[in-house]
mmCIF file of C-alpha atoms in Angstrom:
data_model
loop_
_atom_site.group_PDB
_atom_site.id
_atom_site.type_symbol
_atom_site.label_atom_id
_atom_site.label_comp_id
_atom_site.label_asym_id
_atom_site.label_seq_id
_atom_site.Cartn_x
_atom_site.Cartn_y
_atom_site.Cartn_z
ATOM 1 C CA MET J 1 19.117 15.304 46.288
ATOM 2 C CA PHE J 2 20.179 16.524 42.836
ATOM 3 C CA LYS J 3 22.292 19.606 44.336
ATOM 4 C CA ARG J 4 24.279 16.794 47.063
ATOM 5 C CA ILE J 5 24.695 14.300 43.425
ATOM 6 C CA THR J 6 26.092 18.013 41.918
ATOM 7 C CA LEU J 7 28.492 18.702 44.981
ATOM 8 C CA LEU J 8 29.931 15.280 45.191
ATOM 9 C CA LEU J 9 30.413 14.903 41.540
ATOM 10 C CA PHE J 10 31.834 18.138 41.640
ATOM 11 C CA CYS J 11 34.156 16.852 44.410
ATOM 12 C CA PHE J 12 35.151 13.968 42.982
ATOM 13 C CA SER J 13 36.308 16.370 39.665
ATOM 14 C CA ILE J 14 38.403 18.397 42.212
ATOM 15 C CA LEU J 15 40.083 15.126 43.292
ATOM 16 C CA ILE J 16 40.438 13.412 39.925
ATOM 17 C CA SER J 17 42.061 17.132 39.078
ATOM 18 C CA CYS J 18 44.798 17.210 41.447
ATOM 19 C CA GLY J 19 45.808 13.774 40.488
ATOM 20 C CA LYS J 20 46.719 14.862 36.882
ATOM 21 C CA SER J 21 48.265 18.821 38.008
ATOM 22 C CA ASP J 22 51.136 17.056 37.966
ATOM 23 C CA THR J 23 51.517 15.630 34.603
ATOM 24 C CA VAL J 24 49.293 18.477 32.616
ATOM 25 C CA THR J 25 50.468 22.099 31.978
ATOM 26 C CA LEU J 26 48.095 24.110 33.927
ATOM 27 C CA VAL J 27 47.090 27.789 32.421
ATOM 28 C CA SER J 28 48.005 31.203 34.500
ATOM 29 C CA SER J 29 45.554 32.254 36.714
ATOM 30 C CA THR J 30 43.828 35.418 36.929
ATOM 31 C CA GLY J 31 42.417 37.474 39.231
ATOM 32 C CA ARG J 32 43.041 40.781 40.999
ATOM 33 C CA ILE J 33 44.599 40.445 44.599
ATOM 34 C CA ASN J 34 42.452 40.410 47.513
ATOM 35 C CA HIS J 35 39.789 38.781 45.129
ATOM 36 C CA VAL J 36 37.807 35.570 46.159
ATOM 37 C CA LEU J 37 36.252 33.334 43.824
ATOM 38 C CA ILE J 38 33.208 31.589 46.050
ATOM 39 C CA VAL J 39 31.914 28.391 44.676
ATOM 40 C CA ILE J 40 28.802 27.309 46.656
ATOM 41 C CA ASN J 41 24.897 26.746 45.384
ATOM 42 C CA ASP J 42 22.830 30.157 44.796
ATOM 43 C CA ALA J 43 20.473 28.860 47.543
ATOM 44 C CA ASP J 44 22.870 28.963 50.511
ATOM 45 C CA TRP J 45 24.536 32.064 49.569
ATOM 46 C CA ASP J 46 21.352 33.735 49.923
ATOM 47 C CA GLY J 47 20.451 32.360 52.897
ATOM 48 C CA ARG J 48 21.853 31.594 56.377
ATOM 49 C CA VAL J 49 25.194 30.027 55.060
ATOM 50 C CA GLY J 50 26.084 33.042 52.846
ATOM 51 C CA ASP J 51 25.927 34.793 55.557
ATOM 52 C CA ALA J 52 28.106 33.147 57.642
ATOM 53 C CA LEU J 53 30.627 33.608 54.830
ATOM 54 C CA LYS J 54 29.516 37.373 54.286
ATOM 55 C CA GLU J 55 29.981 38.544 57.811
ATOM 56 C CA ILE J 56 33.852 36.980 57.853
ATOM 57 C CA ILE J 57 34.450 39.024 54.274
ATOM 58 C CA GLY J 58 32.633 42.085 54.842
ATOM 59 C CA GLU J 59 34.800 42.471 58.160
ATOM 60 C CA PRO J 60 36.666 45.698 57.588
ATOM 61 C CA VAL J 61 40.262 46.118 56.950
ATOM 62 C CA ILE J 62 41.758 47.700 60.109
ATOM 63 C CA GLY J 63 43.863 50.782 59.613
ATOM 64 C CA LEU J 64 41.940 52.332 56.437
ATOM 65 C CA PRO J 65 40.528 55.859 56.685
ATOM 66 C CA GLN J 66 37.124 54.214 55.072
ATOM 67 C CA GLU J 67 35.474 50.825 55.380
ATOM 68 C CA GLU J 68 36.748 48.565 53.204
ATOM 69 C CA ASN J 69 35.758 44.283 52.920
ATOM 70 C CA GLN J 70 38.697 41.802 53.284
ATOM 71 C CA PHE J 71 38.151 40.462 50.006
ATOM 72 C CA THR J 72 36.397 41.564 46.506
ATOM 73 C CA VAL J 73 33.945 38.550 45.989
ATOM 74 C CA THR J 74 32.164 36.823 42.916
ATOM 75 C CA GLN J 75 30.156 33.770 43.961
ATOM 76 C CA VAL J 76 28.818 31.074 41.295
ATOM 77 C CA ASP J 77 27.165 27.893 41.696
ATOM 78 C CA PRO J 78 28.861 24.606 41.317
ATOM 79 C CA ARG J 79 26.250 23.943 38.226
ATOM 80 C CA THR J 80 27.876 27.080 36.453
ATOM 81 C CA PHE J 81 31.538 26.342 37.552
ATOM 82 C CA ASN J 82 33.181 26.439 34.241
ATOM 83 C CA ALA J 83 36.868 26.926 32.744
ATOM 84 C CA LEU J 84 36.761 30.703 32.664
ATOM 85 C CA PHE J 85 36.118 30.377 36.647
ATOM 86 C CA LYS J 86 38.361 27.851 37.155
ATOM 87 C CA ARG J 87 41.188 30.235 36.501
ATOM 88 C CA ASN J 88 40.739 32.072 39.121
ATOM 89 C CA ARG J 89 43.879 32.358 41.604
ATOM 90 C CA ASN J 90 41.777 32.282 44.860
ATOM 91 C CA ILE J 91 38.986 29.838 45.344
ATOM 92 C CA LEU J 92 36.696 28.955 48.265
ATOM 93 C CA PHE J 93 34.455 26.480 48.035
ATOM 94 C CA VAL J 94 31.407 25.419 50.279
ATOM 95 C CA GLY J 95 28.844 22.719 50.564
ATOM 96 C CA VAL J 96 26.999 20.333 52.551
ATOM 97 C CA ASP J 97 28.406 16.948 51.613
ATOM 98 C CA THR J 98 28.751 12.991 53.522
ATOM 99 C CA ILE J 99 31.991 14.225 55.582
ATOM 100 C CA ASN J 100 32.904 17.315 57.597
ATOM 101 C CA GLN J 101 36.314 18.396 56.553
ATOM 102 C CA VAL J 102 38.176 21.839 55.527
ATOM 103 C CA TYR J 103 41.759 21.308 53.272
ATOM 104 C CA THR J 104 43.537 23.919 51.320
ATOM 105 C CA ASN J 105 44.916 22.661 47.381
ATOM 106 C CA SER J 106 47.254 24.038 44.893
ATOM 107 C CA ASN J 107 47.184 24.656 41.513
ATOM 108 C CA ILE J 108 44.312 22.117 40.356
ATOM 109 C CA TYR J 109 43.258 24.192 37.598
ATOM 110 C CA SER J 110 45.543 27.264 36.994
ATOM 111 C CA SER J 111 48.943 28.012 38.558
ATOM 112 C CA PRO J 112 49.490 29.691 40.890
ATOM 113 C CA GLN J 113 46.583 28.827 42.507
ATOM 114 C CA THR J 114 44.820 28.488 46.004
ATOM 115 C CA THR J 115 41.849 26.200 46.851
ATOM 116 C CA LEU J 116 40.295 26.066 50.390
ATOM 117 C CA THR J 117 37.262 23.399 50.742
ATOM 118 C CA ILE J 118 34.887 23.505 53.315
ATOM 119 C CA LEU J 119 32.080 20.517 53.393
ATOM 120 C CA ALA J 120 30.051 19.503 56.377
ATOM 121 C CA LYS J 121 26.948 17.118 56.411
ATOM 122 C CA ASP J 122 24.261 19.536 56.941
ATOM 123 C CA LYS J 123 23.913 23.038 56.942
ATOM 124 C CA GLU J 124 24.126 23.839 60.725
ATOM 125 C CA THR J 125 27.312 22.252 61.231
ATOM 126 C CA LEU J 126 28.934 23.930 58.014
ATOM 127 C CA ILE J 127 27.698 27.172 59.608
ATOM 128 C CA LYS J 128 30.036 26.454 62.723
ATOM 129 C CA SER J 129 32.764 25.161 60.457
ATOM 130 C CA ILE J 130 32.927 28.384 58.729
ATOM 131 C CA ALA J 131 33.267 30.410 61.788
ATOM 132 C CA ASP J 132 35.582 28.298 62.898
ATOM 133 C CA SER J 133 37.582 28.772 59.572
ATOM 134 C CA LYS J 134 37.527 32.357 59.790
ATOM 135 C CA ASP J 135 40.955 32.840 60.227
ATOM 136 C CA GLU J 136 42.117 30.116 57.944
ATOM 137 C CA ILE J 137 39.843 31.743 55.647
ATOM 138 C CA LEU J 138 41.344 35.324 55.719
ATOM 139 C CA ASN J 139 45.034 33.786 56.065
ATOM 140 C CA THR J 140 45.163 31.336 53.604
ATOM 141 C CA PHE J 141 44.205 33.493 50.528
ATOM 142 C CA LYS J 142 46.195 36.856 52.087
ATOM 143 C CA LYS J 143 48.995 34.610 51.853
ATOM 144 C CA ASN J 144 48.641 33.395 48.556
ATOM 145 C CA ASP J 145 48.476 37.314 47.235
ATOM 146 C CA LEU J 146 51.348 38.359 49.207
ATOM 147 C CA ALA J 147 53.794 35.414 47.648
ATOM 148 C CA LEU J 148 52.256 36.380 44.342
ATOM 149 C CA TYR J 149 52.884 40.059 44.641
ATOM 150 C CA GLN J 150 56.329 39.580 45.973
ATOM 151 C CA ARG J 151 57.417 37.289 43.332
ATOM 152 C CA LYS J 152 56.479 39.918 40.807
ATOM 153 C CA ILE J 153 58.366 42.891 42.542
ATOM 154 C CA THR J 154 61.466 40.461 42.590
ATOM 155 C CA LYS J 155 61.949 40.973 38.551
ATOM 156 C CA ASP J 156 63.177 44.367 38.806
ATOM 157 C CA LEU J 157 64.800 45.974 42.408
ATOM 158 C CA GLN J 158 66.799 48.473 43.862
ATOM 159 C CA ASN J 159 70.418 47.192 44.711
ATOM 160 C CA ILE J 160 70.249 47.250 48.384
ATOM 161 C CA GLU J 161 74.319 47.381 48.673
ATOM 162 C CA ASP J 162 73.562 50.969 47.415
ATOM 163 C CA ILE J 163 71.510 51.769 50.041
ATOM 164 C CA GLN J 164 73.608 53.053 53.130
ATOM 165 C CA THR J 165 70.565 53.627 55.772
ATOM 166 C CA LEU J 166 69.881 49.738 54.882
ATOM 167 C CA LYS J 167 73.691 48.930 55.272
ATOM 168 C CA ASN J 168 73.771 50.816 58.668
ATOM 169 C CA LEU J 169 70.076 49.309 59.737
ATOM 170 C CA GLY J 170 71.820 45.851 58.758
ATOM 171 C CA ILE J 171 68.661 44.837 57.058
ATOM 172 C CA SER J 172 68.126 43.875 53.840
ATOM 173 C CA LEU J 173 64.683 44.974 51.771
ATOM 174 C CA GLN J 174 63.213 44.478 48.369
ATOM 175 C CA ILE J 175 61.821 47.901 47.237
ATOM 176 C CA PRO J 176 61.176 47.562 43.182
ATOM 177 C CA PHE J 177 63.120 49.550 40.747
ATOM 178 C CA ASP J 178 59.839 51.811 40.155
ATOM 179 C CA TYR J 179 60.587 53.555 43.514
ATOM 180 C CA LYS J 180 62.445 56.175 43.380
ATOM 181 C CA LEU J 181 65.013 57.672 46.019
ATOM 182 C CA VAL J 182 64.029 60.986 47.741
ATOM 183 C CA ASP J 183 66.583 60.465 50.929
ATOM 184 C CA ASP J 184 68.941 58.209 52.244
ATOM 185 C CA THR J 185 70.764 59.826 54.806
ATOM 186 C CA GLY J 186 72.475 57.020 56.836
ATOM 187 C CA GLN J 187 69.579 57.320 59.489
ATOM 188 C CA PHE J 188 67.089 57.586 57.191
ATOM 189 C CA LEU J 189 65.807 56.380 54.424
ATOM 190 C CA TRP J 190 62.170 57.454 51.987
ATOM 191 C CA TYR J 191 61.283 56.009 48.962
ATOM 192 C CA ARG J 192 58.603 57.151 46.395
ATOM 193 C CA ASN J 193 56.310 55.794 43.987
ATOM 194 C CA SER J 194 54.341 58.026 41.845
ATOM 195 C CA THR J 195 51.705 55.840 40.224
ATOM 196 C CA ASP J 196 48.062 57.230 38.464
ATOM 197 C CA ARG J 197 46.049 56.061 42.025
ATOM 198 C CA GLY J 198 48.245 58.726 44.219
ATOM 199 C CA LEU J 199 51.668 58.281 45.656
ATOM 200 C CA LEU J 200 53.388 55.285 47.791
ATOM 201 C CA ASN J 201 56.409 55.545 50.068
ATOM 202 C CA ILE J 202 58.501 53.178 51.752
ATOM 203 C CA ILE J 203 60.989 54.814 54.746
ATOM 204 C CA ALA J 204 63.111 53.751 56.692
ATOM 205 C CA TYR J 205 64.741 54.382 60.106
ATOM 206 C CA GLU J 206 66.176 53.808 63.496
ATOM 207 C CA ILE J 207 64.844 54.532 67.422
ATOM 208 C CA PRO J 208 67.549 54.176 70.116
ATOM 209 C CA THR J 209 66.743 52.496 73.350
ATOM 210 C CA PHE J 210 69.104 52.790 75.216
ATOM 211 C CA GLY J 211 68.033 48.944 77.207
ATOM 212 C CA GLU J 212 64.499 50.679 78.423
ATOM 213 C CA PRO J 213 61.157 49.129 77.812
ATOM 214 C CA TYR J 214 59.101 51.329 75.051
ATOM 215 C CA THR J 215 55.651 51.872 74.408
ATOM 216 C CA LYS J 216 52.779 52.472 71.833
ATOM 217 C CA GLU J 217 52.938 56.320 72.588
ATOM 218 C CA THR J 218 57.358 56.364 72.435
ATOM 219 C CA LEU J 219 56.578 54.709 68.285
ATOM 220 C CA VAL J 220 54.175 57.293 67.409
ATOM 221 C CA SER J 221 55.803 60.455 69.581
ATOM 222 C CA PHE J 222 59.602 59.284 67.361
ATOM 223 C CA ARG J 223 57.255 58.637 64.261
ATOM 224 C CA ASP J 224 56.249 62.247 64.684
ATOM 225 C CA SER J 225 59.369 63.887 65.155
ATOM 226 C CA ILE J 226 60.524 61.747 62.212
ATOM 227 C CA GLY J 227 57.778 63.371 60.305
ATOM 228 C CA LYS J 228 58.792 66.967 61.257
ATOM 229 C CA ASN J 229 62.124 66.883 60.408
ATOM 230 C CA PHE J 230 62.491 64.352 57.416
ATOM 231 C CA ILE J 231 59.441 64.324 55.747
ATOM 232 C CA PRO J 232 57.800 68.087 54.232
ATOM 233 C CA GLY J 233 54.634 68.975 53.019
ATOM 234 C CA GLN J 234 53.973 71.052 49.826
ATOM 235 C CA PHE J 235 54.045 74.308 51.678
ATOM 236 C CA ASP J 236 56.439 75.998 54.365
ATOM 237 C CA ASN J 237 56.144 74.963 57.866
ATOM 238 C CA THR J 238 54.383 71.802 56.840
ATOM 239 C CA TYR J 239 54.930 68.265 57.718
ATOM 240 C CA MET J 240 53.471 64.756 58.373
ATOM 241 C CA ARG J 241 52.089 63.775 61.542
ATOM 242 C CA THR J 242 50.414 60.536 62.995
ATOM 243 C CA GLU J 243 46.329 61.107 63.186
ATOM 244 C CA PRO J 244 45.890 61.690 66.923
ATOM 245 C CA ASN J 245 42.417 60.580 66.670
ATOM 246 C CA PHE J 246 42.984 57.067 65.177
ATOM 247 C CA THR J 247 44.775 55.697 67.899
ATOM 248 C CA PRO J 248 47.306 52.971 65.875
ATOM 249 C CA ILE J 249 46.609 49.463 66.093
ATOM 250 C CA THR J 250 49.546 47.182 66.754
ATOM 251 C CA THR J 251 49.476 43.792 66.791
ATOM 252 C CA PRO J 252 52.988 41.737 67.869
ATOM 253 C CA LEU J 253 54.166 39.065 65.977
ATOM 254 C CA GLU J 254 57.720 37.156 64.238
ATOM 255 C CA LEU J 255 58.600 38.656 60.935
ATOM 256 C CA ASN J 256 61.046 36.526 59.194
ATOM 257 C CA GLY J 257 62.537 35.313 62.191
ATOM 258 C CA MET J 258 62.622 38.833 63.979
ATOM 259 C CA LYS J 259 60.933 39.999 66.813
ATOM 260 C CA ALA J 260 58.151 42.674 65.681
ATOM 261 C CA ILE J 261 55.111 44.900 66.111
ATOM 262 C CA GLU J 262 53.225 45.964 63.065
ATOM 263 C CA SER J 263 51.280 49.217 63.400
ATOM 264 C CA ARG J 264 48.097 50.166 61.194
ATOM 265 C CA GLY J 265 47.204 54.081 61.124
ATOM 266 C CA LEU J 266 46.729 56.966 59.772
ATOM 267 C CA TRP J 267 48.661 60.144 59.056
ATOM 268 C CA PHE J 268 47.984 63.788 57.702
ATOM 269 C CA VAL J 269 49.839 66.486 57.005
ATOM 270 C CA GLU J 270 50.068 69.589 59.629
ATOM 271 C CA GLY J 271 48.646 72.524 58.018
ATOM 272 C CA ASP J 272 47.428 70.951 54.878
ATOM 273 C CA PHE J 273 44.689 68.619 54.084
ATOM 274 C CA MET J 274 46.716 65.670 52.451
ATOM 275 C CA GLY J 275 46.666 62.212 54.827
ATOM 276 C CA GLY J 276 46.136 58.934 54.308
ATOM 277 C CA PRO J 277 47.086 55.319 55.883
ATOM 278 C CA TYR J 278 50.503 53.761 57.195
ATOM 279 C CA LEU J 279 51.606 50.501 57.961
ATOM 280 C CA SER J 280 54.672 49.968 60.022
ATOM 281 C CA TYR J 281 57.104 47.141 61.527
ATOM 282 C CA THR J 282 58.819 47.839 64.357
ATOM 283 C CA LEU J 283 61.663 45.343 64.767
ATOM 284 C CA ASP J 284 63.737 44.869 67.827
ATOM 285 C CA ASP J 285 67.391 44.897 67.860
ATOM 286 C CA ALA J 286 68.011 44.362 71.515
ATOM 287 C CA GLU J 287 71.755 43.754 70.723
ATOM 288 C CA ASN J 288 71.918 47.015 69.222
ATOM 289 C CA GLU J 289 69.653 48.790 71.553
ATOM 290 C CA ARG J 290 67.299 49.719 69.058
ATOM 291 C CA LEU J 291 64.071 49.295 67.207
ATOM 292 C CA ILE J 292 64.811 49.440 63.658
ATOM 293 C CA VAL J 293 61.314 51.116 61.919
ATOM 294 C CA ILE J 294 60.246 50.066 58.257
ATOM 295 C CA GLU J 295 57.232 51.805 57.088
ATOM 296 C CA GLY J 296 54.932 51.794 54.281
ATOM 297 C CA PHE J 297 52.222 54.810 53.884
ATOM 298 C CA SER J 298 49.792 56.295 50.734
ATOM 299 C CA TYR J 299 48.566 59.091 49.449
ATOM 300 C CA SER J 300 45.274 58.354 47.012
ATOM 301 C CA PRO J 301 42.996 60.543 47.545
ATOM 302 C CA SER J 302 40.487 59.537 44.733
ATOM 303 C CA SER J 303 40.788 55.549 45.638
ATOM 304 C CA LYS J 304 40.328 52.965 47.319
ATOM 305 C CA LYS J 305 43.456 52.173 49.502
ATOM 306 C CA ARG J 306 43.053 48.483 50.630
ATOM 307 C CA ASP J 307 45.035 47.054 47.751
ATOM 308 C CA VAL J 308 47.622 49.995 47.497
ATOM 309 C CA VAL J 309 48.425 49.131 51.458
ATOM 310 C CA PHE J 310 48.621 45.394 50.754
ATOM 311 C CA GLN J 311 51.122 45.989 47.985
ATOM 312 C CA LEU J 312 53.258 48.000 50.647
ATOM 313 C CA GLU J 313 52.303 44.948 53.145
ATOM 314 C CA ALA J 314 54.030 42.616 50.648
ATOM 315 C CA ILE J 315 57.452 44.942 50.132
ATOM 316 C CA LEU J 316 57.794 45.528 53.784
ATOM 317 C CA LYS J 317 57.270 41.795 54.628
ATOM 318 C CA THR J 318 60.674 40.951 52.702
ATOM 319 C CA VAL J 319 62.491 42.421 55.252
ATOM 320 C CA GLN J 320 65.453 40.317 56.284
ATOM 321 C CA LYS J 321 68.357 40.680 59.041
ATOM 322 C CA LYS J 322 72.118 40.968 57.435
#
């Protein structure tokens, strides 16, 4: 009974906060990308309800060389959900209440902030609701973090009017200023960012189709030809290739109004020991009988890969047709 009353008071405080958020100056939110605070009582977290959540959160991100969870998670009981925790940017509230409901809110306690609440009348219903909300759980917080990083990079960008390849491809792309130009031939573009965690790369090029259909194998083959001709390794006769023992995972989607294919895979350097993950978007430019490819790939041998690929994704998803 005490736990139910606690949760009801907790939910009531959320509603009050929502009503005040327009008139109160909110503190800045905190938290690294891909981090979620889960507010759920300790007993449920350690039981079947928690297991249902962990199954979703623990599902590995596709296209990485080692398994990494979708999110890094911190769990807190509602009774200890204090002002410090309320500053988290991504918060998931889960509990048993008098209603079955799933809803999101923005900027309740801090800004920018996204909260997702999953309530149910009993634990069995709650477990089912969590499973049914899998895509919403993953997409809600990922969308929030993508938008955050995209706002961050727009503060200091490369001047796209100076980038000949983007002009020829008929697209714009928000490339942060800390990425430095490696090559811009008019047909091939390469920017690189050297960080303490490794190398982050953005490339762009086109694939002529002459109106013919293309396959996953076509994309990989052309990618390998680009690597051989434009992306050398550190030694003579070495170059980037697609890892043949890992079939790229492709997903059709619409990207800023353009028909596209997302590909997540692994690359390596022929004749060397370098390698890592890549993420690409192949845009269908049927009007000009070509495909436009924008790609990010990273080399960070001593660190995890999830967050750097996420940052590359945020940049690539700023692409627009001009």
